[in-house]
Tab-separated table of C-alpha atoms in Angstrom:
chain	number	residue	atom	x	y	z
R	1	UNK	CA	135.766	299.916	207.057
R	2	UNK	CA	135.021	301.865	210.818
R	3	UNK	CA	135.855	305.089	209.603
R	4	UNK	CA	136.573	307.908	212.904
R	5	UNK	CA	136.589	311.910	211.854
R	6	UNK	CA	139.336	314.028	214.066
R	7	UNK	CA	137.184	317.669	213.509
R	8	UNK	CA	136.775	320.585	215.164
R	9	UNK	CA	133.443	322.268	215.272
R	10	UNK	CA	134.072	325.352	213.948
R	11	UNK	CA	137.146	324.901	211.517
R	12	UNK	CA	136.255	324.868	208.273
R	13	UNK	CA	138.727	322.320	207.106
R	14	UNK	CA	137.172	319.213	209.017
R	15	UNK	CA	133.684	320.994	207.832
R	16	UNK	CA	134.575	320.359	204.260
R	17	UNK	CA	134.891	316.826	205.435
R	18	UNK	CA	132.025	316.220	207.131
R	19	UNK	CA	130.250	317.412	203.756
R	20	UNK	CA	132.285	314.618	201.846
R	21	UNK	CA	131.442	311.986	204.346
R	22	UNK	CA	127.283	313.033	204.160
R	23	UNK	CA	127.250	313.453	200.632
R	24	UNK	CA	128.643	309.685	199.858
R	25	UNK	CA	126.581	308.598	202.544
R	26	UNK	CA	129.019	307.175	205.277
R	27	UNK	CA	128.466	306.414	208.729
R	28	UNK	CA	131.578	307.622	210.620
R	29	UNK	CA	132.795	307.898	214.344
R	30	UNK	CA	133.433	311.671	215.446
R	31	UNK	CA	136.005	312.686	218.357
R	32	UNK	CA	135.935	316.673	219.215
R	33	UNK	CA	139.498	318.454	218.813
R	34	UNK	CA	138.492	321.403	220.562
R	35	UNK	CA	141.193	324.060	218.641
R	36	UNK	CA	140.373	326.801	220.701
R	37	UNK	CA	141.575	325.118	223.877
R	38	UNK	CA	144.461	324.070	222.443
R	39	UNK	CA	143.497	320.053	222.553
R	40	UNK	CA	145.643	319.870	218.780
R	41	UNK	CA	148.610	320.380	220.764
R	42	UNK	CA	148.344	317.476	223.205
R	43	UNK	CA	150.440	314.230	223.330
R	44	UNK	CA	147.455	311.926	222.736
R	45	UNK	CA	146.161	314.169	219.149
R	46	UNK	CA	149.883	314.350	218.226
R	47	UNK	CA	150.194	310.694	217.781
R	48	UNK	CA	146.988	310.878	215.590
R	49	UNK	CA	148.141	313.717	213.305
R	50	UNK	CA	151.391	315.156	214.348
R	51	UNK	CA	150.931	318.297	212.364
R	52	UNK	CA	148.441	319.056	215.021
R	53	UNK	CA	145.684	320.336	212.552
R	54	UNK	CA	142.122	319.106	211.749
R	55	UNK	CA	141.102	316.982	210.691
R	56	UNK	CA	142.242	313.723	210.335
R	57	UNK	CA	140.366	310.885	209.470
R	58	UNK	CA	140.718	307.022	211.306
R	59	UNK	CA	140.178	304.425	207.840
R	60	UNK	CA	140.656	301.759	210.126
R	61	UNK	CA	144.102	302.111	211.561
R	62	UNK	CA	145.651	304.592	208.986
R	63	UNK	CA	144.863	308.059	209.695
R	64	UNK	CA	144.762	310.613	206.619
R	65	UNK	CA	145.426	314.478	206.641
R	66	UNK	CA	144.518	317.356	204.306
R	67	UNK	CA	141.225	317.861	203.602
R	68	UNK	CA	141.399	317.835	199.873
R	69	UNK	CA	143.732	314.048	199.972
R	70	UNK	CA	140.740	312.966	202.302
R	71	UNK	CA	138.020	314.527	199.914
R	72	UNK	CA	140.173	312.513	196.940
R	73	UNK	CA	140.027	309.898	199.090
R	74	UNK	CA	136.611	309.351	199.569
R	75	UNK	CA	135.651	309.821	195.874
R	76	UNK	CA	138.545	307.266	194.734
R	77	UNK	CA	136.743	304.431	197.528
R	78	UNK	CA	133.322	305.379	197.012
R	79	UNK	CA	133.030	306.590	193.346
R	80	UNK	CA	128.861	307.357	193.807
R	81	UNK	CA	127.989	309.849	194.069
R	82	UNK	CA	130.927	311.375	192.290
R	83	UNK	CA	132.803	314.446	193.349
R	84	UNK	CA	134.452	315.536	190.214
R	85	UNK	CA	133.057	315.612	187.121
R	86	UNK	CA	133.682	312.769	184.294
R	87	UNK	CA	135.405	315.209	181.849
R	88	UNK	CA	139.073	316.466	182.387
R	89	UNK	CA	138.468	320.462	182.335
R	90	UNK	CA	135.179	319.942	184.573
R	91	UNK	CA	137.604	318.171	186.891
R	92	UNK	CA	140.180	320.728	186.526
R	93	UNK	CA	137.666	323.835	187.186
R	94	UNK	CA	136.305	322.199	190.322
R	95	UNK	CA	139.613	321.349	191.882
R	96	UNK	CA	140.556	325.185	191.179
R	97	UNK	CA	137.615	326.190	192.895
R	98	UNK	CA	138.954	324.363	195.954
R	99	UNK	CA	142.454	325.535	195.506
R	100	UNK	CA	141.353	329.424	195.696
R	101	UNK	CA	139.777	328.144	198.910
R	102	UNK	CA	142.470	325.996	200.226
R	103	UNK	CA	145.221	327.418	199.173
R	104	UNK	CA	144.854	330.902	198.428
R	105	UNK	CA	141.982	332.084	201.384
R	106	UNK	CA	141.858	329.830	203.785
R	107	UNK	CA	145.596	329.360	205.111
R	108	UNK	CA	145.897	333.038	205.729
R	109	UNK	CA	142.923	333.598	207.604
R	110	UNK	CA	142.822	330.128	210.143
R	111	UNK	CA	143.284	330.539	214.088
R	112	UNK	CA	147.012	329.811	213.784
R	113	UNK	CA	148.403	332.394	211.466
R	114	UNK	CA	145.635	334.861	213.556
R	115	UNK	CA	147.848	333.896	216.308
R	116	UNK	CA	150.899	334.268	214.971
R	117	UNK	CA	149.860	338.061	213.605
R	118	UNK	CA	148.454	338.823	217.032
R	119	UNK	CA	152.392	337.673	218.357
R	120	UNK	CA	154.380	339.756	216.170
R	121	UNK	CA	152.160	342.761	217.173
R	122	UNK	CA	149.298	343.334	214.512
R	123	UNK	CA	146.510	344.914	216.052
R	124	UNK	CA	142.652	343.331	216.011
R	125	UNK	CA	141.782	345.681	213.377
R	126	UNK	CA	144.491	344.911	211.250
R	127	UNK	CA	144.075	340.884	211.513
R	128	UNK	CA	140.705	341.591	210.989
R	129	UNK	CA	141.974	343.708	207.469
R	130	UNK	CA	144.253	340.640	206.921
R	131	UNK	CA	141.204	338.054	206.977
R	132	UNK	CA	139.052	339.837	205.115
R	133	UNK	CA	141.550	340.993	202.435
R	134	UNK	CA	142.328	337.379	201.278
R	135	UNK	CA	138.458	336.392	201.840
R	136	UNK	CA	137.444	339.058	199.376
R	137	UNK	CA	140.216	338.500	196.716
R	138	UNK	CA	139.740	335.102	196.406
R	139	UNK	CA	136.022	335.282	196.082
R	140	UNK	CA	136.573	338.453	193.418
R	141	UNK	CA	138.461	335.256	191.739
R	142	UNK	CA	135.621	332.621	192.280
R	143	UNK	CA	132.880	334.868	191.200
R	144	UNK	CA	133.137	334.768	187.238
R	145	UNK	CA	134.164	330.692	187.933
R	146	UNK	CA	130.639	330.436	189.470
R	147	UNK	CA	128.867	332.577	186.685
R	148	UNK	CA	130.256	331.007	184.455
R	149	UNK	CA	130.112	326.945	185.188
R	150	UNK	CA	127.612	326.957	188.617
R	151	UNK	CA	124.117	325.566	188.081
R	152	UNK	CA	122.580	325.583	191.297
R	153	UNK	CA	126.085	324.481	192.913
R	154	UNK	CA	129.222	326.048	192.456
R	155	UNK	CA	130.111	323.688	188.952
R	156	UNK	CA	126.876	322.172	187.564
R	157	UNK	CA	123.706	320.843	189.110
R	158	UNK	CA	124.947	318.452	191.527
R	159	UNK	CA	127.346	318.979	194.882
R	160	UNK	CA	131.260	318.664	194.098
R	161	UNK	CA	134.492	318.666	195.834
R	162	UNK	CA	134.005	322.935	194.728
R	163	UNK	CA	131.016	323.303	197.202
R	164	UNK	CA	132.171	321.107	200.078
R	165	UNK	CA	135.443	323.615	200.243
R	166	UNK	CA	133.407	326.961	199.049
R	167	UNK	CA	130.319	326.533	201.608
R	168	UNK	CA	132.891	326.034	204.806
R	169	UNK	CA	134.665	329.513	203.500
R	170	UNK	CA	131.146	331.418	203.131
R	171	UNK	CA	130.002	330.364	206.532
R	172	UNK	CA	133.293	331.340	208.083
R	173	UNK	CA	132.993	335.010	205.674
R	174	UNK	CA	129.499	335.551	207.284
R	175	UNK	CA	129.954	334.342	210.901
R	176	UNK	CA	133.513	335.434	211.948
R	177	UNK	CA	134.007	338.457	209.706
R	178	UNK	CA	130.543	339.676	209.137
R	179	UNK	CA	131.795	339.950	205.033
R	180	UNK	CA	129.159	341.773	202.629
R	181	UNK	CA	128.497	339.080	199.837
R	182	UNK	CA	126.304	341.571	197.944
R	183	UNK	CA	129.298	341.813	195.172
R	184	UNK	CA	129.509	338.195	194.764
R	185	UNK	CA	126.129	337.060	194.046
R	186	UNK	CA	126.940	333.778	191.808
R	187	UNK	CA	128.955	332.277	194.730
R	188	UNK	CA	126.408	333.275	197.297
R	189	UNK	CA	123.626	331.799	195.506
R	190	UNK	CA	125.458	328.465	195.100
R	191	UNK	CA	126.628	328.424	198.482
R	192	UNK	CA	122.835	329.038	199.728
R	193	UNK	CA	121.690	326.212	197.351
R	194	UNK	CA	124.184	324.103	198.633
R	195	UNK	CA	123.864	324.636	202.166
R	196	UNK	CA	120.595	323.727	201.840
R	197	UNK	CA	121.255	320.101	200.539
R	198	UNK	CA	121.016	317.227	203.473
R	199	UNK	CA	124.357	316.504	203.641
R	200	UNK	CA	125.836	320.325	203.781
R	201	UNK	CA	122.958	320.494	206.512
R	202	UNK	CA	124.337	317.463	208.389
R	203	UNK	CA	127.608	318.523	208.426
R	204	UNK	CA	127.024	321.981	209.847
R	205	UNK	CA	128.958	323.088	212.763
R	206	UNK	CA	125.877	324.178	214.927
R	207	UNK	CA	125.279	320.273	214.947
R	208	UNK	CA	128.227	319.196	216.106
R	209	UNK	CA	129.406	318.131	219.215
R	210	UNK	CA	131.955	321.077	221.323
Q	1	UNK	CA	146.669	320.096	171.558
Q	2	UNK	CA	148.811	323.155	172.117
Q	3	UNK	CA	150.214	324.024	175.401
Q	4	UNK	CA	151.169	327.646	177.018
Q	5	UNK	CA	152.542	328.102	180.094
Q	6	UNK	CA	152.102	331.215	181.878
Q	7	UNK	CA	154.787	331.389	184.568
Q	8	UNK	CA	158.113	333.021	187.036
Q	9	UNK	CA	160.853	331.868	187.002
Q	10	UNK	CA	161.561	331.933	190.388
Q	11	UNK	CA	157.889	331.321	191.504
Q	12	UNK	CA	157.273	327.932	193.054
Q	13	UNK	CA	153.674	327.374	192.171
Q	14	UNK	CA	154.244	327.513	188.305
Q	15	UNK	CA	157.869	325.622	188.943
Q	16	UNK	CA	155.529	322.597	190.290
Q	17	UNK	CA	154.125	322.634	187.019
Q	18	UNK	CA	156.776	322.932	184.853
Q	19	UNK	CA	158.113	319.614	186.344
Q	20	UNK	CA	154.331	318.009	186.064
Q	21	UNK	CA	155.112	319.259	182.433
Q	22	UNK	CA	158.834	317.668	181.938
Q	23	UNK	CA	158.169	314.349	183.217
Q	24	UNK	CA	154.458	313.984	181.141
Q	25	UNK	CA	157.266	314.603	178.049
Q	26	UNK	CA	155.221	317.222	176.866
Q	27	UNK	CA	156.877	320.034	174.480
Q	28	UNK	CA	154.565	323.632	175.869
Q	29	UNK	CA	154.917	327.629	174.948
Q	30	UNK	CA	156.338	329.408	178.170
Q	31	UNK	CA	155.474	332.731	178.297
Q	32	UNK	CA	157.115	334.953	181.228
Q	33	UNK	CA	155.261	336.793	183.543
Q	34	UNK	CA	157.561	338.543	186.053
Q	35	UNK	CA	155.664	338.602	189.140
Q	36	UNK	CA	158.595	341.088	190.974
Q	37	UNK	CA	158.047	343.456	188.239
Q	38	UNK	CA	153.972	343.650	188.704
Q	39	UNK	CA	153.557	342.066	185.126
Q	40	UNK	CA	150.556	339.966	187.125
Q	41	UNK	CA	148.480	343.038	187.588
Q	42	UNK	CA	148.332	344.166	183.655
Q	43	UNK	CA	145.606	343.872	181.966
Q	44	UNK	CA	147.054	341.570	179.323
Q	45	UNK	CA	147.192	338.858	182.049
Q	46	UNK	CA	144.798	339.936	183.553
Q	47	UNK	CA	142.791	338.387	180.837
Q	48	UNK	CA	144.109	335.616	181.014
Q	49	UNK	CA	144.364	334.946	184.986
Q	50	UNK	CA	141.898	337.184	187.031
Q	51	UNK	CA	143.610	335.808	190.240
Q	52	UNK	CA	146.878	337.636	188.577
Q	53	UNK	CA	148.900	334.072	189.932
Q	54	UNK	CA	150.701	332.232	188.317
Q	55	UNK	CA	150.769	330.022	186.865
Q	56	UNK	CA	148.002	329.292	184.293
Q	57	UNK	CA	148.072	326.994	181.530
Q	58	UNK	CA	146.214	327.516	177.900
Q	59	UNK	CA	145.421	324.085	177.010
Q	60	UNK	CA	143.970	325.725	173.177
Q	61	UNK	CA	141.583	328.031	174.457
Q	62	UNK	CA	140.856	327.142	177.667
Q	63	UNK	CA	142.805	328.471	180.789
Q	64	UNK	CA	143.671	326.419	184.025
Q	65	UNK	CA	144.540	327.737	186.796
Q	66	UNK	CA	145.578	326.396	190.239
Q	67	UNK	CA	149.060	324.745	190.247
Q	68	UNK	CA	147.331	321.456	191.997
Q	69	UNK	CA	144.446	321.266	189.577
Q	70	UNK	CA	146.944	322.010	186.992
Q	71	UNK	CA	148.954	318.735	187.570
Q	72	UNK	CA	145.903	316.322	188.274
Q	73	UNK	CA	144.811	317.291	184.905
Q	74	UNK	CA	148.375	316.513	183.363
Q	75	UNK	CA	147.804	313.365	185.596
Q	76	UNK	CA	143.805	312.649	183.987
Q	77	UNK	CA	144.618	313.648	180.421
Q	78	UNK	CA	148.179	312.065	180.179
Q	79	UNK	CA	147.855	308.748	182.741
Q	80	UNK	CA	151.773	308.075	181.454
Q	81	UNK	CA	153.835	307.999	183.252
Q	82	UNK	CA	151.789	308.601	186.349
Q	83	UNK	CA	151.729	311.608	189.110
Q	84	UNK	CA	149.917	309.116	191.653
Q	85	UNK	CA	150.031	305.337	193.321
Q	86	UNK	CA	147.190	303.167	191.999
Q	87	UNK	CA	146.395	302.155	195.134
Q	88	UNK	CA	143.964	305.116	197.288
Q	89	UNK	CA	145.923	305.038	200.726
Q	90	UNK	CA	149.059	305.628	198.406
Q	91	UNK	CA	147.400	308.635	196.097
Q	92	UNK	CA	145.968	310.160	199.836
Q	93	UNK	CA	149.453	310.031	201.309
Q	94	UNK	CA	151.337	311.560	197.831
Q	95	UNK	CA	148.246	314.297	197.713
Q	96	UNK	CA	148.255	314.902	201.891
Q	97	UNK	CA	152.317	315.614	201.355
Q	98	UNK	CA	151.636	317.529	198.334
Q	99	UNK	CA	148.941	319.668	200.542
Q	100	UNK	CA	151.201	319.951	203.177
Q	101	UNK	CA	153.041	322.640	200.962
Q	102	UNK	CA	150.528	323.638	199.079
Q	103	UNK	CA	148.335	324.557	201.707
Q	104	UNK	CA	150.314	324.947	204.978
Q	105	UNK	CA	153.525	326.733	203.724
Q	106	UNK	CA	153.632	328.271	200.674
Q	107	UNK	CA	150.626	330.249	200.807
Q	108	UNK	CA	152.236	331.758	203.715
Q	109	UNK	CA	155.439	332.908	202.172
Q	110	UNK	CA	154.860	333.663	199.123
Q	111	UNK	CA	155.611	337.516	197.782
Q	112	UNK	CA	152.217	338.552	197.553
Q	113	UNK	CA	152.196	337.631	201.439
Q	114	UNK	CA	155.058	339.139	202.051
Q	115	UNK	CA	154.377	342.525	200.493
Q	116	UNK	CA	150.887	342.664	202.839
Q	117	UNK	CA	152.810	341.640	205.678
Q	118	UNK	CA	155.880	344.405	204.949
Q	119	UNK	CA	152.232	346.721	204.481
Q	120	UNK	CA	151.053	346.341	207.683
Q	121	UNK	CA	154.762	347.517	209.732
Q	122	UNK	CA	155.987	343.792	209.891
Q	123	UNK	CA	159.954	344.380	209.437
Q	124	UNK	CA	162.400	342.471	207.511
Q	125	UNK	CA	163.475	340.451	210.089
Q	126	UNK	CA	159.965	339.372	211.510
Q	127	UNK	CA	158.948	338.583	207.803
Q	128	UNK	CA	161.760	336.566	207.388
Q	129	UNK	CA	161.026	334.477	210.804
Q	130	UNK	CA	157.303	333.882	209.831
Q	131	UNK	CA	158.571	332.520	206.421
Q	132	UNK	CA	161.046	330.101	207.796
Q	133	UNK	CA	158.576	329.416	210.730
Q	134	UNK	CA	155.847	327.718	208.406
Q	135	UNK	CA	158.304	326.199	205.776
Q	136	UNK	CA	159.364	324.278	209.346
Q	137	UNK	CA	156.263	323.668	210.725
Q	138	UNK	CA	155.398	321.998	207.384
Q	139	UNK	CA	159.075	320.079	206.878
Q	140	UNK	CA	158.618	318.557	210.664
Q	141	UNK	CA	155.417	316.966	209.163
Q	142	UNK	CA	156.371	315.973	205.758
Q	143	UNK	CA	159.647	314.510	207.480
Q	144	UNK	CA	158.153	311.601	209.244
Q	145	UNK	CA	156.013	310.726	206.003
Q	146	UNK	CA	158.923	311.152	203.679
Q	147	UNK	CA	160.762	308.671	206.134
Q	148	UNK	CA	157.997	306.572	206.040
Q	149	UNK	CA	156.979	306.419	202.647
Q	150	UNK	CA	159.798	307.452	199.987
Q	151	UNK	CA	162.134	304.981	198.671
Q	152	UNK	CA	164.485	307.416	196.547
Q	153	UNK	CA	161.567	309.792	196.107
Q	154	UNK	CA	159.113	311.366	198.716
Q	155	UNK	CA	156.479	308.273	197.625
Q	156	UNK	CA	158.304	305.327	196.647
Q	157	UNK	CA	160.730	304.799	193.813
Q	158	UNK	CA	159.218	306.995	191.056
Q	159	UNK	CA	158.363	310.556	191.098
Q	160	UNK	CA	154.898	312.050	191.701
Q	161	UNK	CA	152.767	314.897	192.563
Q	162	UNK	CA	154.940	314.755	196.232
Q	163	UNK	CA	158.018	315.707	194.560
Q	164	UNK	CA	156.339	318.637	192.152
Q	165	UNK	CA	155.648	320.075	194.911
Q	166	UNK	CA	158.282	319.416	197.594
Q	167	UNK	CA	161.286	320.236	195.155
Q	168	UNK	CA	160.378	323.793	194.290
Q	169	UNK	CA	159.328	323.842	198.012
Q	170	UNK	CA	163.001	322.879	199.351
Q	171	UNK	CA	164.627	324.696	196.384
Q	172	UNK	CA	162.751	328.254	198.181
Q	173	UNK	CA	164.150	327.110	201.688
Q	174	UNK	CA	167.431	326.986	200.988
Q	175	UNK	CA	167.521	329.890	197.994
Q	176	UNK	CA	165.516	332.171	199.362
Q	177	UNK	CA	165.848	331.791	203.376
Q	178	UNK	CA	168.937	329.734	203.538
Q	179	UNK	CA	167.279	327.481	206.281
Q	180	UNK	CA	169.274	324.443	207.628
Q	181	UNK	CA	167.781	321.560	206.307
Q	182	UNK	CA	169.673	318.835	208.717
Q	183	UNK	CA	166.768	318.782	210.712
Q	184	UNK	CA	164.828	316.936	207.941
Q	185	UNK	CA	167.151	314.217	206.144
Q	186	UNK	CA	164.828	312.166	204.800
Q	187	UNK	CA	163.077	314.981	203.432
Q	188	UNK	CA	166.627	316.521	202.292
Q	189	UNK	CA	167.789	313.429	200.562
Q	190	UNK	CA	164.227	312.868	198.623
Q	191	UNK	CA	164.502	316.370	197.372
Q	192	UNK	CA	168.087	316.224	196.295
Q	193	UNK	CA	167.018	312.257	194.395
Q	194	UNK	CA	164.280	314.178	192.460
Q	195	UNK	CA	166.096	317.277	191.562
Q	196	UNK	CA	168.819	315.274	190.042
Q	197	UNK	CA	165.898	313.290	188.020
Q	198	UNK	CA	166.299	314.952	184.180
Q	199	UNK	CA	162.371	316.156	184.309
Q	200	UNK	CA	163.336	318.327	187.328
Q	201	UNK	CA	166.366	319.586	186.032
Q	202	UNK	CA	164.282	320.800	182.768
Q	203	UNK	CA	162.212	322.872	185.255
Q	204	UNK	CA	164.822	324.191	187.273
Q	205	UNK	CA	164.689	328.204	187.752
Q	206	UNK	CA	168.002	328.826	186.586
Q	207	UNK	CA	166.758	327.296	183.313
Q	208	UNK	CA	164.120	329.761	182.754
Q	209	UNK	CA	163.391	332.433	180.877
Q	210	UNK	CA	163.500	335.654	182.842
């Protein structure tokens, strides 16, 4: 199956992707939605994903949204190596880890809500509040989650779907909104050990094409 | 094992669950935690949800949180009757609708949201446009797929994870912000199938402790 990744470089949602698609080892086509200049919004990625976000991902003629029904995805039609953990509460710890990133941090804090602050009239400083206020709370969450269940990653000794959502969100918490990690050391250390895997190195944005 | 469910009445996250709940046939404690009253920030639930969101489930010791996780754990630990298709395109499409809401518009209208935005000098009526602005964004998408896809429900002819998610999700639209839904039929009559379905009823806000 030809397999085509809709991604921007820099969002973190197509990032957590790109992890997905290194870590089970899959070859995949890549075309550029550049967010910033507003390519999301034109006819030709509307057909493709009419929600205009990234990513969206080309399984041979069908074309999947949301991240996290991709990430599913990929560990339901290529079970090695696995994603989730074999036992139900591992399973249901790592997909909270993702939810406090998907659901809880990361829609408040992406380029379209900044937009739609900055149009109602909040000021830089106060978007910036705004970003960093959900950042922080939902790593205050993920901290004891890490302490308790990371082993080098965020859940156990081996990448899941927790670290291909939680390593996006750090690198976006460091690079955009210069965030002190210093009182979340569990969750810094596993994003470090994860970033340094292959296929969290592969999917970086610095590699990928603008 | 013995099941408690931490939730609002009129929150949708925890009302996803309580359907998950209904149609798995599963008899659970409900214990209320009024989110409009603050009861989140206590220390008593504190204790037992950090995140102070609902909901949270005590499965006998162990607490989930997440609403998402929450249901794919009813879905791993009870396979019958099931939340998703068997087939993966089907469970990406059910789990891309379901993160449509989960991810695109609730997290952007829920009270916790709408207290930071009220915070910052957003007035009523501007918080009340970016509310109905996402719930639309997100009902344009889930429209076409609904059309697409549902047959009775939002994925085929029996509920799943789509419509734990959606009903709550429509339910908040037309409660809370009174928004027109004519623009999304499909969507409309999916929502109004399910919430006639006897599981959904159960878990129906009016039905809740308070």
């Amino acid at each position: 199956m030809s397999l085509t990744l809709y991604s921007h470089w820099r969002a973190t949602a197509p990032y957590r992707v790109r992890i997905g698609l290194a870590l089970k080892g899959l070859d995949y086509g890549h075309v550029s939605v550049n967010l910033a200049e507003g390519v999301q919004h034109k006819a030709a990625y509307r057909e493709i994903n009419p929600q205009k976000l990234t990513p969206a991902l080309d399984i041979g003629g069908d074309i999947l949204t949301q991240s996290l029904a991709i990430l599913e995805w990929l560990d339901d039609t290529h079970p090695e190596p696995p994603l989730l953990p074999a036992d139900p509460l591992g399973r249901a710890r790592v997909r909270a880890m993702a939810g406090i990133v998907a659901c809880d941090i990361h829609p408040l804090n992406n380029l379209r809500v900044d937009r739609a602050l900055e149009t109602i009239g909040v000021s830089d400083a106060d978007r910036r509040k705004w970003a960093v206020r959900w950042i922080a709370d939902g790593f205050a969450a993920l901290e004891p989650m890490v302490a308790r269940d990371g082993a080098g990653f965020a859940f156990g000794a081996a990448p899941t779907l927790a670290d291909c959502v939680l390593v996006p969100q750090v690198w976006a918490a460091e690079q955009r909104y210069k965030l002190d990690l210093a009182p979340y050391p569990a969750l810094r250390a596993a994003a470090a050990h994860a970033a340094a895997h292959p296929a969290f190195v592969a999917a970086h944005p610095d590699l990928q094409p603008k």
